[in-house]
Amino acid sequence: MAFHQPVHSVLFDNSAPLDTTGNAYYSTPPAPPAGANDNLQFYSSSYDEQYSSSYYNTNAPPPPAGDIQSGHYDYSRNSHSIWSALGTGGFADEPPLLEELGINFEHIKTKSMTVLNPFGRVPDTIMDDADLAGPLLFLLLFGMFLLFSGKAHFGYIYGVGVLGVVSIYLILNLMSESGVDWTRTASVLGYCLLPMVMLSGFSVVITLGTVVGAVLSVLSILWCTYSSSGMFTSVLHMSEQRYLVAYPVGLFYASFALMTVF
């Protein structure tokens, strides 16, 4: 004969009354006695007061003034904000990008106008900066015009250009007392190539193998030679040696004229 021992639950109190199904687990728990929570102490925190939404609204940096579409943003108020990276104003003390790259359109315009007016006075400060943006642009235009006329001479252009710059650089430093660096030599020779660029532009529409083409070629060589020799002698104070400077410079531009005609 088996005897059933009562099983005591470790989770619930067996003294709770049984429901109609005999299950005391889902019965309503007894209510706590009155005054049981009177002795409980809670930690009071000031977190909500310090980091509320009003805290972030009052301490947030002000947005840049102006309209983003009008281009009048005030980027100096917060130089390290997202507007400084995405806007066109940049940082407060940052120089323009073209100035960092060494491109100055005012200098390009001044030197180009000096070449186009060879009989005008050449300023002594024309070689103060070694601007190579204009010469590279003129060489590219020269090669493109020749390409449009059916002559792909890019390798000859850069080969003759480098050899001519090195040769004239050595000659000028042997003839003058002050001397000149190779960047300024390349800048002057490149800017004075502008008449030859115009001749290559004419070769797209007319044939330079005729008498008219020969006359234009000779005039372009004399124009380039006169302009470049005037710049070199004016800056290096070699007025009495202009013809000696003009001879190698003329040979340099004659090579480009031969590429244009033939």
mmCIF file of C-alpha atoms in Angstrom:
data_model
loop_
_atom_site.group_PDB
_atom_site.id
_atom_site.type_symbol
_atom_site.label_atom_id
_atom_site.label_comp_id
_atom_site.label_asym_id
_atom_site.label_seq_id
_atom_site.Cartn_x
_atom_site.Cartn_y
_atom_site.Cartn_z
ATOM 1 C CA MET A 1 0.000 0.000 0.000
ATOM 2 C CA ALA A 2 1.563 3.212 -1.174
ATOM 3 C CA PHE A 3 1.491 6.363 0.914
ATOM 4 C CA HIS A 4 1.637 9.771 -0.819
ATOM 5 C CA GLN A 5 3.835 12.223 1.031
ATOM 6 C CA PRO A 6 2.969 15.902 0.608
ATOM 7 C CA VAL A 7 5.331 17.753 -1.778
ATOM 8 C CA HIS A 8 6.364 21.176 -0.584
ATOM 9 C CA SER A 9 7.038 23.795 -3.269
ATOM 10 C CA VAL A 10 10.138 25.924 -2.972
ATOM 11 C CA LEU A 11 8.604 28.653 -5.131
ATOM 12 C CA PHE A 12 5.121 29.112 -3.831
ATOM 13 C CA ASP A 13 3.449 28.903 -0.508
ATOM 14 C CA ASN A 14 1.425 25.725 -0.094
ATOM 15 C CA SER A 15 -0.775 27.347 2.479
ATOM 16 C CA ALA A 16 -2.540 29.307 -0.277
ATOM 17 C CA PRO A 17 -6.119 28.180 -0.848
ATOM 18 C CA LEU A 18 -6.779 25.916 -3.814
ATOM 19 C CA ASP A 19 -9.019 26.945 -6.650
ATOM 20 C CA THR A 20 -11.755 24.806 -8.137
ATOM 21 C CA THR A 21 -9.200 22.846 -10.206
ATOM 22 C CA GLY A 22 -7.018 22.184 -7.219
ATOM 23 C CA ASN A 23 -4.201 24.448 -8.461
ATOM 24 C CA ALA A 24 -2.883 27.085 -6.120
ATOM 25 C CA TYR A 25 -0.237 28.521 -8.466
ATOM 26 C CA TYR A 26 -2.569 30.889 -10.339
ATOM 27 C CA SER A 27 -4.452 32.148 -7.340
ATOM 28 C CA THR A 28 -4.316 35.830 -6.363
ATOM 29 C CA PRO A 29 -1.367 36.573 -4.073
ATOM 30 C CA PRO A 30 -2.130 38.102 -0.715
ATOM 31 C CA ALA A 31 -1.844 41.860 -0.417
ATOM 32 C CA PRO A 32 1.163 43.222 1.508
ATOM 33 C CA PRO A 33 0.507 44.566 4.938
ATOM 34 C CA ALA A 34 -0.036 48.263 5.351
ATOM 35 C CA GLY A 35 3.066 50.324 5.996
ATOM 36 C CA ALA A 36 5.489 47.761 4.496
ATOM 37 C CA ASN A 37 7.029 50.301 2.085
ATOM 38 C CA ASP A 38 7.390 53.064 4.603
ATOM 39 C CA ASN A 39 10.975 52.175 5.512
ATOM 40 C CA LEU A 40 12.290 51.878 1.874
ATOM 41 C CA GLN A 41 14.848 54.479 0.841
ATOM 42 C CA PHE A 42 15.582 55.363 -2.840
ATOM 43 C CA TYR A 43 18.635 57.175 -4.307
ATOM 44 C CA SER A 44 17.711 60.567 -5.675
ATOM 45 C CA SER A 45 19.554 61.452 -8.933
ATOM 46 C CA SER A 46 19.791 64.758 -10.785
ATOM 47 C CA TYR A 47 20.427 63.055 -14.149
ATOM 48 C CA ASP A 48 17.136 64.179 -15.643
ATOM 49 C CA GLU A 49 17.789 67.755 -14.664
ATOM 50 C CA GLN A 50 21.343 67.854 -16.052
ATOM 51 C CA TYR A 51 20.810 66.027 -19.348
ATOM 52 C CA SER A 52 17.313 66.936 -20.314
ATOM 53 C CA SER A 53 16.352 68.026 -23.816
ATOM 54 C CA SER A 54 16.612 71.659 -22.812
ATOM 55 C CA TYR A 55 20.278 71.088 -21.941
ATOM 56 C CA TYR A 56 21.153 70.058 -25.492
ATOM 57 C CA ASN A 57 19.027 72.788 -27.014
ATOM 58 C CA THR A 58 20.737 75.536 -24.998
ATOM 59 C CA ASN A 59 24.307 74.206 -25.439
ATOM 60 C CA ALA A 60 24.157 73.233 -29.121
ATOM 61 C CA PRO A 61 26.330 75.349 -31.490
ATOM 62 C CA PRO A 62 24.361 77.834 -33.590
ATOM 63 C CA PRO A 63 23.791 76.887 -37.250
ATOM 64 C CA PRO A 64 25.581 78.898 -39.943
ATOM 65 C CA ALA A 65 23.783 82.054 -40.857
ATOM 66 C CA GLY A 66 22.469 82.655 -44.353
ATOM 67 C CA ASP A 67 20.806 80.641 -47.052
ATOM 68 C CA ILE A 68 22.611 77.652 -48.537
ATOM 69 C CA GLN A 69 21.332 78.510 -52.000
ATOM 70 C CA SER A 70 22.338 82.150 -51.852
ATOM 71 C CA GLY A 71 26.026 81.455 -51.201
ATOM 72 C CA HIS A 72 26.215 83.827 -48.197
ATOM 73 C CA TYR A 73 26.946 81.293 -45.464
ATOM 74 C CA ASP A 74 28.850 82.421 -42.386
ATOM 75 C CA TYR A 75 31.432 79.631 -42.129
ATOM 76 C CA SER A 76 33.648 81.499 -39.670
ATOM 77 C CA ARG A 77 31.259 80.937 -36.743
ATOM 78 C CA ASN A 78 32.079 77.246 -36.549
ATOM 79 C CA SER A 79 35.128 76.462 -38.668
ATOM 80 C CA HIS A 80 35.113 72.740 -37.897
ATOM 81 C CA SER A 81 31.458 72.048 -38.641
ATOM 82 C CA ILE A 82 30.031 69.991 -41.470
ATOM 83 C CA TRP A 83 29.303 73.192 -43.406
ATOM 84 C CA SER A 84 33.019 73.946 -43.650
ATOM 85 C CA ALA A 85 33.631 70.617 -45.359
ATOM 86 C CA LEU A 86 30.669 70.725 -47.745
ATOM 87 C CA GLY A 87 30.427 74.447 -48.405
ATOM 88 C CA THR A 88 32.434 76.533 -50.850
ATOM 89 C CA GLY A 89 33.728 78.941 -48.223
ATOM 90 C CA GLY A 90 36.246 76.539 -46.665
ATOM 91 C CA PHE A 91 38.058 77.336 -43.440
ATOM 92 C CA ALA A 92 38.659 80.842 -42.207
ATOM 93 C CA ASP A 93 42.444 81.014 -42.769
ATOM 94 C CA GLU A 94 42.662 78.557 -45.653
ATOM 95 C CA PRO A 95 44.061 79.998 -48.950
ATOM 96 C CA PRO A 96 42.166 79.382 -52.195
ATOM 97 C CA LEU A 97 42.760 76.098 -53.966
ATOM 98 C CA LEU A 98 44.088 77.729 -57.147
ATOM 99 C CA GLU A 99 46.615 79.680 -55.088
ATOM 100 C CA GLU A 100 47.865 76.478 -53.482
ATOM 101 C CA LEU A 101 48.255 74.920 -56.945
ATOM 102 C CA GLY A 102 50.208 77.930 -58.208
ATOM 103 C CA ILE A 103 47.565 79.018 -60.745
ATOM 104 C CA ASN A 104 46.979 82.769 -60.985
ATOM 105 C CA PHE A 105 44.754 83.894 -63.828
ATOM 106 C CA GLU A 106 45.820 87.521 -63.436
ATOM 107 C CA HIS A 107 49.463 86.593 -64.053
ATOM 108 C CA ILE A 108 48.483 84.451 -67.020
ATOM 109 C CA LYS A 109 46.541 87.353 -68.507
ATOM 110 C CA THR A 110 49.366 89.853 -67.887
ATOM 111 C CA LYS A 111 52.045 87.687 -69.477
ATOM 112 C CA SER A 112 49.833 86.751 -72.409
ATOM 113 C CA MET A 113 49.080 90.412 -73.145
ATOM 114 C CA THR A 114 52.794 91.204 -72.927
ATOM 115 C CA VAL A 115 53.496 88.550 -75.566
ATOM 116 C CA LEU A 116 50.668 89.770 -77.801
ATOM 117 C CA ASN A 117 52.081 93.319 -77.625
ATOM 118 C CA PRO A 118 55.804 92.792 -78.290
ATOM 119 C CA PHE A 119 56.481 96.503 -78.853
ATOM 120 C CA GLY A 120 55.222 97.504 -75.429
ATOM 121 C CA ARG A 121 57.316 97.954 -72.330
ATOM 122 C CA VAL A 122 58.224 94.724 -70.566
ATOM 123 C CA PRO A 123 57.851 95.032 -66.747
ATOM 124 C CA ASP A 124 60.855 94.002 -64.692
ATOM 125 C CA THR A 125 58.676 91.878 -62.405
ATOM 126 C CA ILE A 126 57.345 89.638 -65.161
ATOM 127 C CA MET A 127 59.663 86.789 -64.155
ATOM 128 C CA ASP A 128 59.182 87.075 -60.395
ATOM 129 C CA ASP A 129 57.019 83.965 -60.307
ATOM 130 C CA ALA A 130 57.689 80.709 -62.122
ATOM 131 C CA ASP A 131 54.196 80.257 -63.517
ATOM 132 C CA LEU A 132 53.996 77.045 -65.556
ATOM 133 C CA ALA A 133 50.211 76.799 -65.832
ATOM 134 C CA GLY A 134 50.069 79.046 -68.904
ATOM 135 C CA PRO A 135 52.916 77.302 -70.791
ATOM 136 C CA LEU A 136 51.385 73.868 -70.180
ATOM 137 C CA LEU A 137 48.040 75.159 -71.431
ATOM 138 C CA PHE A 138 49.631 76.610 -74.583
ATOM 139 C CA LEU A 139 51.511 73.376 -75.276
ATOM 140 C CA LEU A 140 48.303 71.406 -74.911
ATOM 141 C CA LEU A 141 46.456 73.743 -77.276
ATOM 142 C CA PHE A 142 49.327 73.567 -79.760
ATOM 143 C CA GLY A 143 49.210 69.773 -79.780
ATOM 144 C CA MET A 144 45.411 69.704 -80.039
ATOM 145 C CA PHE A 145 45.367 72.058 -83.046
ATOM 146 C CA LEU A 146 47.975 69.919 -84.772
ATOM 147 C CA LEU A 147 45.880 66.856 -83.995
ATOM 148 C CA PHE A 148 42.830 68.485 -85.569
ATOM 149 C CA SER A 149 44.870 69.138 -88.692
ATOM 150 C CA GLY A 150 45.881 65.457 -88.878
ATOM 151 C CA LYS A 151 49.322 65.650 -87.179
ATOM 152 C CA ALA A 152 49.892 63.776 -83.925
ATOM 153 C CA HIS A 153 53.170 65.299 -82.694
ATOM 154 C CA PHE A 154 52.754 65.217 -78.917
ATOM 155 C CA GLY A 155 56.010 63.311 -78.402
ATOM 156 C CA TYR A 156 57.973 65.737 -80.583
ATOM 157 C CA ILE A 157 56.414 68.713 -78.818
ATOM 158 C CA TYR A 158 57.488 67.643 -75.342
ATOM 159 C CA GLY A 159 60.859 66.357 -76.559
ATOM 160 C CA VAL A 160 61.781 69.590 -78.347
ATOM 161 C CA GLY A 161 60.364 71.612 -75.474
ATOM 162 C CA VAL A 162 62.472 69.920 -72.788
ATOM 163 C CA LEU A 163 65.647 69.987 -74.905
ATOM 164 C CA GLY A 164 65.129 73.644 -75.794
ATOM 165 C CA VAL A 165 64.486 74.710 -72.193
ATOM 166 C CA VAL A 166 67.641 72.960 -70.952
ATOM 167 C CA SER A 167 69.793 74.403 -73.760
ATOM 168 C CA ILE A 168 68.584 78.001 -73.389
ATOM 169 C CA TYR A 169 68.832 77.726 -69.599
ATOM 170 C CA LEU A 170 72.513 76.833 -69.902
ATOM 171 C CA ILE A 171 73.159 79.586 -72.446
ATOM 172 C CA LEU A 172 71.504 82.292 -70.347
ATOM 173 C CA ASN A 173 73.397 81.314 -67.217
ATOM 174 C CA LEU A 174 76.684 81.435 -69.120
ATOM 175 C CA MET A 175 75.925 84.860 -70.617
ATOM 176 C CA SER A 176 74.395 86.678 -67.639
ATOM 177 C CA GLU A 177 75.923 87.547 -64.285
ATOM 178 C CA SER A 178 72.800 87.126 -62.173
ATOM 179 C CA GLY A 179 71.578 83.932 -63.822
ATOM 180 C CA VAL A 180 68.087 82.456 -63.987
ATOM 181 C CA ASP A 181 66.530 79.188 -62.890
ATOM 182 C CA TRP A 182 65.049 76.676 -65.286
ATOM 183 C CA THR A 183 61.445 77.217 -64.168
ATOM 184 C CA ARG A 184 61.488 80.895 -65.156
ATOM 185 C CA THR A 185 63.194 79.999 -68.418
ATOM 186 C CA ALA A 186 60.451 77.490 -69.190
ATOM 187 C CA SER A 187 57.786 80.011 -68.177
ATOM 188 C CA VAL A 188 59.026 82.699 -70.594
ATOM 189 C CA LEU A 189 59.559 80.277 -73.486
ATOM 190 C CA GLY A 190 56.124 78.757 -72.901
ATOM 191 C CA TYR A 191 54.255 82.056 -72.804
ATOM 192 C CA CYS A 192 56.036 83.324 -75.899
ATOM 193 C CA LEU A 193 54.802 80.214 -77.730
ATOM 194 C CA LEU A 194 51.374 81.885 -78.007
ATOM 195 C CA PRO A 195 51.895 83.162 -81.617
ATOM 196 C CA MET A 196 52.880 79.636 -82.618
ATOM 197 C CA VAL A 197 49.666 78.352 -81.057
ATOM 198 C CA MET A 198 47.768 80.808 -83.230
ATOM 199 C CA LEU A 199 49.645 79.513 -86.283
ATOM 200 C CA SER A 200 48.659 75.942 -85.428
ATOM 201 C CA GLY A 201 45.058 77.148 -85.172
ATOM 202 C CA PHE A 202 45.303 78.538 -88.702
ATOM 203 C CA SER A 203 46.614 75.181 -89.904
ATOM 204 C CA VAL A 204 43.226 73.635 -89.090
ATOM 205 C CA VAL A 205 41.395 75.781 -91.648
ATOM 206 C CA ILE A 206 44.103 76.577 -94.239
ATOM 207 C CA THR A 207 47.070 74.754 -95.738
ATOM 208 C CA LEU A 208 50.410 76.139 -94.598
ATOM 209 C CA GLY A 209 52.333 74.604 -97.487
ATOM 210 C CA THR A 210 51.554 77.611 -99.682
ATOM 211 C CA VAL A 211 53.202 81.033 -99.857
ATOM 212 C CA VAL A 212 50.693 82.420 -97.367
ATOM 213 C CA GLY A 213 51.530 79.636 -94.938
ATOM 214 C CA ALA A 214 55.262 80.278 -95.310
ATOM 215 C CA VAL A 215 54.783 84.004 -94.616
ATOM 216 C CA LEU A 216 52.648 83.274 -91.548
ATOM 217 C CA SER A 217 55.239 80.814 -90.289
ATOM 218 C CA VAL A 218 58.106 83.309 -90.622
ATOM 219 C CA LEU A 219 56.069 86.022 -88.915
ATOM 220 C CA SER A 220 55.222 83.655 -86.055
ATOM 221 C CA ILE A 221 58.883 82.754 -85.547
ATOM 222 C CA LEU A 222 59.926 86.424 -85.500
ATOM 223 C CA TRP A 223 57.074 87.300 -83.150
ATOM 224 C CA CYS A 224 57.954 84.550 -80.640
ATOM 225 C CA THR A 225 61.671 85.338 -80.860
ATOM 226 C CA TYR A 226 61.226 89.072 -80.389
ATOM 227 C CA SER A 227 58.926 88.652 -77.381
ATOM 228 C CA SER A 228 61.024 86.073 -75.561
ATOM 229 C CA SER A 229 64.365 87.781 -76.197
ATOM 230 C CA GLY A 230 62.886 91.062 -74.968
ATOM 231 C CA MET A 231 61.756 89.434 -71.715
ATOM 232 C CA PHE A 232 65.100 87.735 -71.099
ATOM 233 C CA THR A 233 67.197 90.828 -71.798
ATOM 234 C CA SER A 234 64.920 93.130 -69.794
ATOM 235 C CA VAL A 235 64.936 91.025 -66.665
ATOM 236 C CA LEU A 236 68.556 89.864 -66.843
ATOM 237 C CA HIS A 237 69.844 93.327 -67.898
ATOM 238 C CA MET A 238 71.366 92.056 -71.135
ATOM 239 C CA SER A 239 70.156 94.735 -73.530
ATOM 240 C CA GLU A 240 73.423 94.760 -75.486
ATOM 241 C CA GLN A 241 73.290 90.982 -75.982
ATOM 242 C CA ARG A 242 69.764 90.734 -77.327
ATOM 243 C CA TYR A 243 70.773 89.392 -80.733
ATOM 244 C CA LEU A 244 72.923 86.718 -79.107
ATOM 245 C CA VAL A 245 69.944 85.665 -77.023
ATOM 246 C CA ALA A 246 67.565 85.826 -79.990
ATOM 247 C CA TYR A 247 69.593 83.391 -82.117
ATOM 248 C CA PRO A 248 69.120 80.187 -80.030
ATOM 249 C CA VAL A 249 65.602 81.243 -79.096
ATOM 250 C CA GLY A 250 64.740 81.653 -82.792
ATOM 251 C CA LEU A 251 66.014 78.150 -83.532
ATOM 252 C CA PHE A 252 63.843 76.846 -80.719
ATOM 253 C CA TYR A 253 60.658 78.344 -82.168
ATOM 254 C CA ALA A 254 61.635 77.391 -85.715
ATOM 255 C CA SER A 255 61.411 73.744 -84.647
ATOM 256 C CA PHE A 256 57.792 74.240 -83.627
ATOM 257 C CA ALA A 257 57.077 76.033 -86.904
ATOM 258 C CA LEU A 258 58.425 73.041 -88.844
ATOM 259 C CA MET A 259 56.081 70.752 -86.897
ATOM 260 C CA THR A 260 53.172 73.022 -87.773
ATOM 261 C CA VAL A 261 53.911 73.263 -91.496
ATOM 262 C CA PHE A 262 55.051 69.718 -92.166
#
